[in-house]
Amino acid sequence: MERENIYVTRSSMPPYEEYIEAIKPLWKSHWLTNMGEYHRELEEKLKEYLEVSNLSLMVNGHMALELAIQVMDFPEGSEVITTPFTFISTTHAIVRNRLKPVFCDVKLSDGTIDEDKIEDLITEKTVAIVPVHVYGNVCNVEEIQRIADKYNLKVIYDAAHAFGVKYKGRGIGNYGDASIFSFHATKIFNTIEGGAVAFSDPNLYGKLYNLKNFGIRGEELVTSVGANAKMNEFSAIMGLCNLKHIEGTIAKRKRLFEEYRSGLKDILGFRLFEAGTGTEQNYGYFPVLIEEEYLLNRDELYEKLRDHNVYTRKYFFPLTSDQACFKNRFRDTELVCARELAKEVLVLPMYEEMQMEKLVYILDLLNN
Ligand SMILES: *Cc1c(COP(=O)(O)O)cnc(C)c1O
C-alpha cells in the first residue's frame, strides 16, 4: 500500500477567506511596506500577546537576531558565549557582526546552555551571552542574569522556538536585554517570513527602527550602517490572522504532544527532554533522544522511518561549530553533552493539522 508522505512540519494558515478579506484594503491604500498600518497593528497585538513592553517587527528571525546584536554596539572582535546546539542562524548572526562565538556546552536534560559552564569561558573580551531556548525549553534565565550582572555582559536570547512560552507566569521575552522570535512559515506562529526583537531598554526602539530601514534618519541623512529588515504588509496581515487562532493552534499541538508522550512511555531507549518547572510550553516541536537501549541508532531509525514515508529531522546535527564554515575557526571548547545530543536527537512530525491516525501510525513504526 502506498502511503502518503508525512513531513516533519506543515505551516499553519488561517482560513482562505479570512486572509483574502483582510488584505483587500491594500488595493485601496497601495501601501505595501515601510511600516504601514498593519505593521503597527501587529506590533501592538504582539506586545500584548507576548506580554512585553517593547517590540520591533523584522523581516525574519535571523535579521532580528543580527540587528539585536548590532544595536548593542560591541567592539569588533569581542567574544560572545553561545551554544552550538541550535540552528545555524544563531552562530551566523554573531559572526556576521564581526564578533567571535565561544561555544558553551549544553545540558543533557533540556538542550539549553549549561549555566555552570559559562563563567569558565569568560575573558576580558567577553561582551555578551547569546543562549537559545531550544525547542521552547527555557534556559536557566535567573543564573544567566546573575552571571551577566556580575561580569557586566549583555544577554540576547534566541527565542525563535519560544513564541508564547511563559516562565514563572511572565512572557519569555521579558528576560535578558533582548529576545528574538522567528515567525518563519515552519514556526508555530508565522507571518510567512518574519520575526521580532523584544527588548528591555525603550531607547532601542528608535535605533532598531533605524537599523531595519537602511540607517536612514531623515530624507537626506543616514546615520548608521543599517540593513533592510522591514516586514511587509502582506506578512503583517498574515500575522494578524494567525494570531487570532494561536490559542487553538497551541491546544491542537498540545494534544498531539501528549499522545506522542504517552505512546512512547513504554518504549525502551527513547528519552524526552524535561520541561523545567514553572514553564508554560508552546509544544512547538517533538524532539526525542534515541539511546543505546533502542534497537536502532538515531541514523538507522531516521532511514527506516524514511523507508516508510515518514520524514523526521536531525535537529540539531551537526553542531553549528562543526559546520564547514566554522570548523576550527574559533576557540576550542569542550562540548561533550552537545555532541551526545546531536548524535541522539530526532524531531518527529508534528503540526497543527496533523491527523491523530498519522501519529498513531508513527508510534506503531517506532514500536515495531
Ligand atoms: C528559525 C530559527 C532562526 C531564524 O529565524 P528565521 O525567521 O528563519 O530567519 C534562528 N534561530 C533559531 C533557533 C531558529 O530555529
XYZ file of N, CA and C in Angstrom, residues 48-162:
345
model
N 1.080 42.755 23.347
C 0.048 42.260 24.261
C 0.178 40.745 24.455
N 0.224 40.022 23.342
C 0.242 38.560 23.443
C 1.492 38.054 24.159
N 2.638 38.646 23.823
C 3.896 38.187 24.420
C 4.157 38.823 25.783
N 3.291 39.779 26.158
C 3.398 40.471 27.458
C 4.739 41.168 27.612
N 5.188 41.850 26.547
C 6.446 42.601 26.610
C 6.158 44.087 26.396
N 7.037 44.956 26.911
C 6.795 46.397 26.787
C 7.320 46.966 25.486
N 8.372 46.353 24.944
C 8.990 46.898 23.730
C 9.201 45.803 22.702
N 8.826 46.108 21.460
C 8.964 45.093 20.411
C 9.118 45.769 19.060
N 10.006 45.218 18.238
C 10.187 45.728 16.892
C 10.067 44.569 15.904
N 9.156 44.715 14.944
C 8.964 43.664 13.936
C 10.120 43.672 12.951
N 10.429 42.493 12.423
C 11.520 42.363 11.456
C 11.098 41.457 10.301
N 11.879 41.483 9.252
C 11.568 40.709 8.047
C 11.704 39.203 8.279
N 12.541 38.809 9.247
C 12.673 37.395 9.626
C 13.407 37.309 10.960
N 13.458 36.111 11.503
C 14.083 35.919 12.804
C 15.591 36.127 12.754
N 16.185 35.744 11.630
C 17.636 35.905 11.529
C 18.045 37.379 11.594
N 17.373 38.222 10.818
C 17.713 39.656 10.848
C 17.379 40.258 12.209
N 16.354 39.729 12.865
C 16.025 40.188 14.219
C 17.233 39.967 15.127
N 17.843 38.788 15.035
C 18.994 38.488 15.893
C 20.218 39.301 15.470
N 20.424 39.388 14.154
C 21.580 40.141 13.672
C 21.506 41.601 14.142
N 20.342 42.201 14.027
C 20.208 43.611 14.405
C 20.139 43.793 15.927
N 19.591 42.809 16.644
C 19.570 42.888 18.116
C 21.001 42.899 18.649
N 21.883 42.179 17.963
C 23.299 42.179 18.362
C 23.960 43.486 17.917
N 23.676 43.898 16.667
C 24.306 45.115 16.142
C 23.973 46.345 16.988
N 22.724 46.409 17.455
C 22.271 47.604 18.172
C 22.998 47.779 19.506
N 23.602 46.700 20.012
C 24.327 46.781 21.286
C 25.711 47.432 21.113
N 26.163 47.567 19.852
C 27.401 48.310 19.582
C 28.643 47.738 20.253
N 28.861 46.443 20.145
C 30.040 45.820 20.749
C 31.268 46.106 19.901
N 32.459 46.233 20.529
C 33.678 46.424 19.740
C 33.956 45.197 18.859
N 34.428 45.438 17.646
C 34.743 44.360 16.711
C 35.712 43.357 17.354
N 35.467 42.079 17.133
C 36.360 41.036 17.650
C 36.052 40.598 19.075
N 35.029 41.195 19.699
C 34.657 40.790 21.059
C 34.123 39.366 21.051
N 34.129 38.744 22.236
C 33.661 37.360 22.345
C 32.236 37.290 22.871
N 31.487 36.344 22.304
C 30.097 36.128 22.685
C 29.922 34.654 23.037
N 29.472 34.389 24.244
C 29.275 32.997 24.669
C 27.891 32.530 24.209
N 27.894 31.392 23.518
C 26.655 30.918 22.902
C 26.655 29.397 22.862
N 25.654 28.798 22.250
C 25.617 27.332 22.157
C 25.640 26.865 20.695
N 26.282 25.708 20.466
C 26.364 25.171 19.101
C 25.180 24.254 18.780
N 24.337 23.973 19.804
C 23.210 23.056 19.601
C 21.985 23.890 19.245
N 21.999 24.395 18.012
C 20.988 25.343 17.560
C 20.973 25.365 16.045
N 20.046 26.133 15.495
C 20.004 26.365 14.057
C 21.177 27.291 13.697
N 21.707 27.111 12.503
C 22.922 27.823 12.081
C 22.794 29.347 12.192
N 21.575 29.849 12.104
C 21.309 31.291 12.179
C 21.914 31.947 13.423
N 21.847 31.266 14.567
C 22.352 31.844 15.823
C 23.831 32.206 15.680
N 24.610 31.258 15.174
C 26.053 31.477 15.040
C 26.349 32.475 13.919
N 25.626 32.357 12.810
C 25.806 33.319 11.707
C 25.604 34.753 12.197
N 24.583 34.983 12.997
C 24.269 36.351 13.436
C 25.421 36.949 14.239
N 26.085 36.108 15.021
C 27.236 36.576 15.810
C 28.415 36.880 14.895
N 28.725 35.926 14.014
C 29.904 36.060 13.161
C 29.722 37.200 12.147
N 28.509 37.351 11.621
C 28.264 38.432 10.662
C 28.367 39.810 11.312
N 28.289 39.860 12.640
C 28.526 41.114 13.367
C 30.011 41.302 13.705
N 30.869 40.492 13.121
C 32.318 40.540 13.364
C 32.673 40.317 14.826
N 31.918 39.404 15.458
C 32.196 39.013 16.832
C 32.607 37.542 16.813
N 33.221 37.101 17.914
C 33.705 35.710 17.955
C 32.816 34.855 18.850
N 32.203 33.811 18.282
C 31.426 32.918 19.132
C 32.349 32.056 19.986
N 31.987 31.905 21.253
C 32.681 30.974 22.139
C 31.618 29.964 22.538
N 31.811 28.720 22.084
C 30.747 27.723 22.238
C 30.769 27.088 23.617
N 29.636 27.196 24.292
C 29.482 26.623 25.625
C 28.679 25.332 25.493
N 28.973 24.367 26.332
C 28.244 23.094 26.284
C 26.800 23.292 26.761
N 25.968 22.292 26.501
C 24.550 22.358 26.885
C 24.257 21.268 27.916
N 23.038 21.316 28.455
C 22.636 20.315 29.442
C 21.921 19.150 28.749
N 22.223 17.939 29.186
C 21.569 16.761 28.607
C 20.075 16.756 28.910
N 19.688 17.394 30.002
C 18.287 17.339 30.436
C 17.346 18.080 29.496
N 17.812 19.227 28.925
C 16.885 20.015 28.092
C 17.529 20.678 26.869
N 18.825 20.492 26.680
C 19.485 21.018 25.483
C 19.839 22.499 25.539
N 19.513 23.176 26.649
C 19.858 24.603 26.734
C 21.277 24.765 27.283
N 21.807 25.973 27.168
C 23.186 26.256 27.586
C 23.387 25.831 29.051
N 24.552 25.228 29.337
C 24.840 24.801 30.708
C 25.378 25.995 31.492
N 24.515 26.563 32.316
C 24.873 27.791 33.032
C 26.102 27.596 33.930
N 26.347 26.361 34.366
C 27.503 26.117 35.237
C 28.825 26.146 34.471
N 28.752 26.137 33.150
C 29.996 26.138 32.358
C 30.270 27.489 31.708
N 29.410 28.471 31.977
C 29.580 29.788 31.322
C 30.761 30.555 31.900
N 30.843 30.622 33.220
C 31.847 31.504 33.852
C 33.274 31.151 33.448
N 33.560 29.863 33.277
C 34.903 29.430 32.877
C 35.298 29.956 31.499
N 34.319 30.320 30.693
C 34.614 30.755 29.319
C 34.775 32.264 29.201
N 34.486 32.975 30.279
C 34.532 34.447 30.240
C 35.981 34.934 30.260
N 36.302 35.864 29.361
C 37.617 36.520 29.355
C 37.379 38.027 29.367
N 38.454 38.817 29.305
C 38.229 40.277 29.309
C 37.622 40.758 27.987
N 37.589 39.858 27.003
C 36.997 40.231 25.709
C 35.508 39.901 25.619
N 34.981 39.176 26.613
C 33.574 38.759 26.555
C 32.648 39.963 26.736
N 31.655 40.063 25.844
C 30.711 41.186 25.948
C 29.263 40.733 26.107
N 28.967 39.494 25.733
C 27.563 39.080 25.751
C 27.406 37.568 25.838
N 26.192 37.163 26.210
C 25.790 35.757 26.164
C 24.589 35.676 25.226
N 24.644 34.740 24.283
C 23.503 34.508 23.383
C 23.038 33.055 23.570
N 22.159 32.832 24.529
C 21.624 31.482 24.767
C 20.405 31.242 23.881
N 20.026 29.968 23.767
C 18.896 29.604 22.905
C 17.865 28.811 23.725
N 16.616 29.242 23.676
C 15.539 28.454 24.309
C 15.162 27.345 23.317
N 16.047 26.366 23.196
C 15.923 25.393 22.115
C 14.665 24.518 22.296
N 13.889 24.329 21.233
C 12.575 23.651 21.233
C 11.588 24.318 22.197
N 11.869 25.547 22.585
C 10.997 26.208 23.568
C 11.336 25.830 25.004
N 12.403 25.029 25.206
C 12.855 24.720 26.575
C 13.526 25.967 27.147
N 13.105 26.353 28.312
C 13.567 27.624 28.871
C 14.950 27.468 29.507
N 15.867 28.369 29.137
C 17.213 28.402 29.736
C 17.077 28.770 31.215
N 18.134 28.565 31.966
C 18.136 28.998 33.364
C 18.343 30.514 33.390
N 17.254 31.235 33.173
C 17.341 32.688 32.982
C 17.852 33.417 34.225
N 17.558 32.886 35.392
C 17.999 33.566 36.623
C 19.512 33.500 36.786
N 20.069 32.297 36.616
C 21.508 32.123 36.777
C 22.266 32.870 35.665
N 21.725 32.844 34.464
C 22.372 33.558 33.358
C 22.401 35.062 33.650
N 21.318 35.577 34.197
C 21.273 37.002 34.537
C 22.262 37.338 35.657
N 22.370 36.415 36.634
C 23.308 36.646 37.738
C 24.741 36.769 37.184
N 25.099 35.869 36.269
C 26.445 35.898 35.678
C 26.622 37.177 34.856
N 25.605 37.520 34.081
C 25.693 38.720 33.236
C 25.889 39.973 34.091
N 25.174 40.053 35.193
C 25.305 41.221 36.077
C 26.694 41.277 36.698
N 27.183 40.112 37.110
C 28.484 40.051 37.761
C 29.605 40.524 36.831
N 29.530 40.164 35.550
C 30.612 40.489 34.605
C 30.230 41.601 33.640
N 29.078 42.227 33.878
C 28.630 43.313 33.017
C 28.495 42.900 31.542
N 27.758 41.834 31.321
C 27.548 41.328 29.961
C 26.096 41.552 29.544
N 25.868 41.687 28.258
C 24.501 41.731 27.736
C 24.012 40.298 27.512
N 22.707 40.104 27.627
C 22.113 38.797 27.325
C 21.077 38.973 26.230
N 21.307 38.275 25.120
C 20.367 38.332 23.997
C 19.910 36.899 23.733
N 18.647 36.619 24.013
C 18.130 35.259 23.838
C 17.692 35.014 22.406
N 18.084 33.866 21.862
C 17.467 33.379 20.637
C 16.234 32.601 21.096
N 15.085 33.278 21.012
C 13.818 32.676 21.450
C 12.983 32.283 20.234
N 13.669 31.983 19.123
C 12.975 31.644 17.869
C 11.959 30.515 18.058
N 12.250 29.593 19.003
C 11.348 28.457 19.223
C 10.330 28.718 20.327
N 10.420 29.871 20.962
C 9.721 30.023 22.251
C 8.533 30.973 22.209
